[in-house]
Coordinates of C-alpha atoms and ligand atoms in Angstrom, one line a residue:
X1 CA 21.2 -12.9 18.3
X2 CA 20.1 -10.3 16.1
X3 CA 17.1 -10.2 14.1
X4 CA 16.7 -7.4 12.1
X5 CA 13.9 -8.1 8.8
X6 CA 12.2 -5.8 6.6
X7 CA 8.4 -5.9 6.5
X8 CA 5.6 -4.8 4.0
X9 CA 3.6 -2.6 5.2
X10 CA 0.0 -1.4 3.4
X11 CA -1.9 1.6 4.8
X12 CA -5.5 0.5 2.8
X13 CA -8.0 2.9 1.1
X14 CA -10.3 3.3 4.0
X15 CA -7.4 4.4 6.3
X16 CA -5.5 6.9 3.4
X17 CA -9.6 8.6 3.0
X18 CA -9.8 9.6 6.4
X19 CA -6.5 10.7 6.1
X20 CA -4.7 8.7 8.6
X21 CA -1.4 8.2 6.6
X22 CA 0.3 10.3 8.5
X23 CA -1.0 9.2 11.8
X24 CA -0.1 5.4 11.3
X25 CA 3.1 6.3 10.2
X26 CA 3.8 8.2 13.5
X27 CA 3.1 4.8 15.5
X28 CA 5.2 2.8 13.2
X29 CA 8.1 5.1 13.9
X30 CA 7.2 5.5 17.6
X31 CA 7.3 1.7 18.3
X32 CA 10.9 1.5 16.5
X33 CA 10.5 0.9 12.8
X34 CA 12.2 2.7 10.5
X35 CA 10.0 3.5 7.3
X36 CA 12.9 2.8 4.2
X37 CA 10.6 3.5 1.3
X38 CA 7.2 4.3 0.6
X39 CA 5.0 5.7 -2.0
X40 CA 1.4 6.7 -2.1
X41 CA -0.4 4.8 -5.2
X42 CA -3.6 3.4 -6.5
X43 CA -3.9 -0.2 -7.8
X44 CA -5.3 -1.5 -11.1
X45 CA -7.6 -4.9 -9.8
X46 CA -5.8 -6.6 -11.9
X47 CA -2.7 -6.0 -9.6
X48 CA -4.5 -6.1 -6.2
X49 CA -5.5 -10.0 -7.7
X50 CA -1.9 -10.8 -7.6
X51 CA -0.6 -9.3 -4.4
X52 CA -3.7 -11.1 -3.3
X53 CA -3.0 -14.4 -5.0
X54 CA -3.1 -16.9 -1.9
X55 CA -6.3 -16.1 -1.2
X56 CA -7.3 -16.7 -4.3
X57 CA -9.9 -19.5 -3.4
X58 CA -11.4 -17.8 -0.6
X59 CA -14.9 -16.4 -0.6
X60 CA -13.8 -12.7 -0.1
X61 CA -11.5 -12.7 -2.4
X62 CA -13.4 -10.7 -5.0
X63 CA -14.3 -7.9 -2.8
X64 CA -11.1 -8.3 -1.0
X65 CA -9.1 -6.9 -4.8
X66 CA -12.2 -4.4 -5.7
X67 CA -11.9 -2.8 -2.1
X68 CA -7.4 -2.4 -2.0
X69 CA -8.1 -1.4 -5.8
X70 CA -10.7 1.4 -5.0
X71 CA -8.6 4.1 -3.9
X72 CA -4.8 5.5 -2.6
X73 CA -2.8 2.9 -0.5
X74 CA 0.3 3.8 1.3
X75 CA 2.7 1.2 0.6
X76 CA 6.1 1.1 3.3
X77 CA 9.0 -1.1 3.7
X78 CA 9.7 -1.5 7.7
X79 CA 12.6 -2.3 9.0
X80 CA 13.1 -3.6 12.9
X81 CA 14.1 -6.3 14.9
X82 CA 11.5 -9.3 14.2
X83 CA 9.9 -6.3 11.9
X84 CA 7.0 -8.8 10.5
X85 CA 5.9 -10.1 13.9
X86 CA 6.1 -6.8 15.4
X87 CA 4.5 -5.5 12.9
X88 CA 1.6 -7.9 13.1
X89 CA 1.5 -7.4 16.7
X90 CA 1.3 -3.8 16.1
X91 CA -2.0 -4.4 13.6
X92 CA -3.9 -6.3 16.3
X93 CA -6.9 -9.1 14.4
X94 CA -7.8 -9.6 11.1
X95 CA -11.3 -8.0 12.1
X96 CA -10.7 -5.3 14.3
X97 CA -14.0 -5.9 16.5
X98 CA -11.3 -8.7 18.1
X99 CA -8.4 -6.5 17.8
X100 CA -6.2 -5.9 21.0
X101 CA -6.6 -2.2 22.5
X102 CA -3.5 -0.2 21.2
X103 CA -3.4 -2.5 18.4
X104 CA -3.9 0.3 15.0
X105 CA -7.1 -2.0 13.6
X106 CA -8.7 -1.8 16.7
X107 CA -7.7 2.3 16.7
X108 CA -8.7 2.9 13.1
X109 CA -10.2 -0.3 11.7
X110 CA -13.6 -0.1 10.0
X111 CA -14.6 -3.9 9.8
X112 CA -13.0 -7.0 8.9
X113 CA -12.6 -5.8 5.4
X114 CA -12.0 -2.3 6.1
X115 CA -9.5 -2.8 8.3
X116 CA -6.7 0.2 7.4
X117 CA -3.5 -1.8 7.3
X118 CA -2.2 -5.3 5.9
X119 CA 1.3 -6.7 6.8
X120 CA 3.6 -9.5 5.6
X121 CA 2.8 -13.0 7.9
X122 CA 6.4 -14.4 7.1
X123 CA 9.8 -13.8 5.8
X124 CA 8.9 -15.0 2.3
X125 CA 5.6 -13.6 1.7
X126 CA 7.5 -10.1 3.1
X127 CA 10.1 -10.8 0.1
X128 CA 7.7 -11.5 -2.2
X129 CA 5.4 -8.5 -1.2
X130 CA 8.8 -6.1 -0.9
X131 CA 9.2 -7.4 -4.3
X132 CA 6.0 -6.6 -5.9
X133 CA 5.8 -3.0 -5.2
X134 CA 9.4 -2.2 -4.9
X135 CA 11.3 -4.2 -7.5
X136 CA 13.4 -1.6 -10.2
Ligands
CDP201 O1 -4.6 -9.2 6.7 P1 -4.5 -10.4 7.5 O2 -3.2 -11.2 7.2 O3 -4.7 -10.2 9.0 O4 -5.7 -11.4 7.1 P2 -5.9 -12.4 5.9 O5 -6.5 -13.6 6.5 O6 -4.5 -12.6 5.2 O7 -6.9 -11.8 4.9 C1 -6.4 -10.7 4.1 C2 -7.5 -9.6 4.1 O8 -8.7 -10.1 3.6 C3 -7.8 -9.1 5.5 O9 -6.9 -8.1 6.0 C4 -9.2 -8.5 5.3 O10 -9.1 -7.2 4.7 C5 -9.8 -9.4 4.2 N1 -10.7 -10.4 4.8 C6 -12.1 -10.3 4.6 O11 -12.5 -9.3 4.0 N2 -13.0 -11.2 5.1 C7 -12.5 -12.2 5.8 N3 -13.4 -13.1 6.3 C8 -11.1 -12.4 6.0 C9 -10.2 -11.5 5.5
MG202 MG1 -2.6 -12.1 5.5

């Protein structure tokens, strides 16, 4: 049966500096997701603390919101079959020293933090995030 979800997509600061925008989005649209709105912007840290809510209680936290706060992101909604585990697929590891080869953080990833591209984990959390920046 037929699967087809939407996705958040981030392209983060240290990905949008070296401008690899356009880049990413190439490999997004050249493994089968269609890109059905995005927009370039920059985040208060007050914002980046709530998209970043569920991790509130983690150590990184902190420098988790300063760091998606410091400059342009690149925020897309993806659409695909199974478009958030593709998607995460398609990202490779959290840190992209563990990454898969292919995978865009082990491409363009700087270190765990600076890893150039975040992506919903379920269909809620891809609501919710779809939500946040695209809501009007
Ligand atoms: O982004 P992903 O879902 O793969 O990882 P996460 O566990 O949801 O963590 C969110 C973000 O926090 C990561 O993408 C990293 O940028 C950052 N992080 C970090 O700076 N240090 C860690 N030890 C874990 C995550
Ligand atoms: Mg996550």
């Amino acid at each position: 049966m037929s699967n087809i979800e939407q996705t958040l997509s981030i392209i983060k600061p240290d990905a949008v500096e070296r401008n690899l925008d356009n880049e990413i989005k190439k490999i997004f649209q050249k493994n089968g997701f269609r890109i059905l709105k995005e927009k370039k912007l920059k985040l208060e840290k007050t914002e980046a603390e709530q998209f970043y809510k569920v991790h509130e209680t983690k150590p990184f936290y902190n420098d988790l919101c300063t760091y998606l706060s410091s400059g342009t992101i690149v925020v897309m909604i993806l659409e695909k079959e199974n478009a958030i585990k593709s998607n995460r697929d398609l990202m490779g590891a959290t840190d992209p020293a563990k990454a898969e080869e292919g995978t865009l953080r082990k491409l363009f990833g700087k270190s765990i933090d600076k890893n150039s591209v975040h992506g919903s984990d379920s269909p809620d959390n891809a609501k919710i995030e779809i939500d946040f920046f695209f809501k009007d």
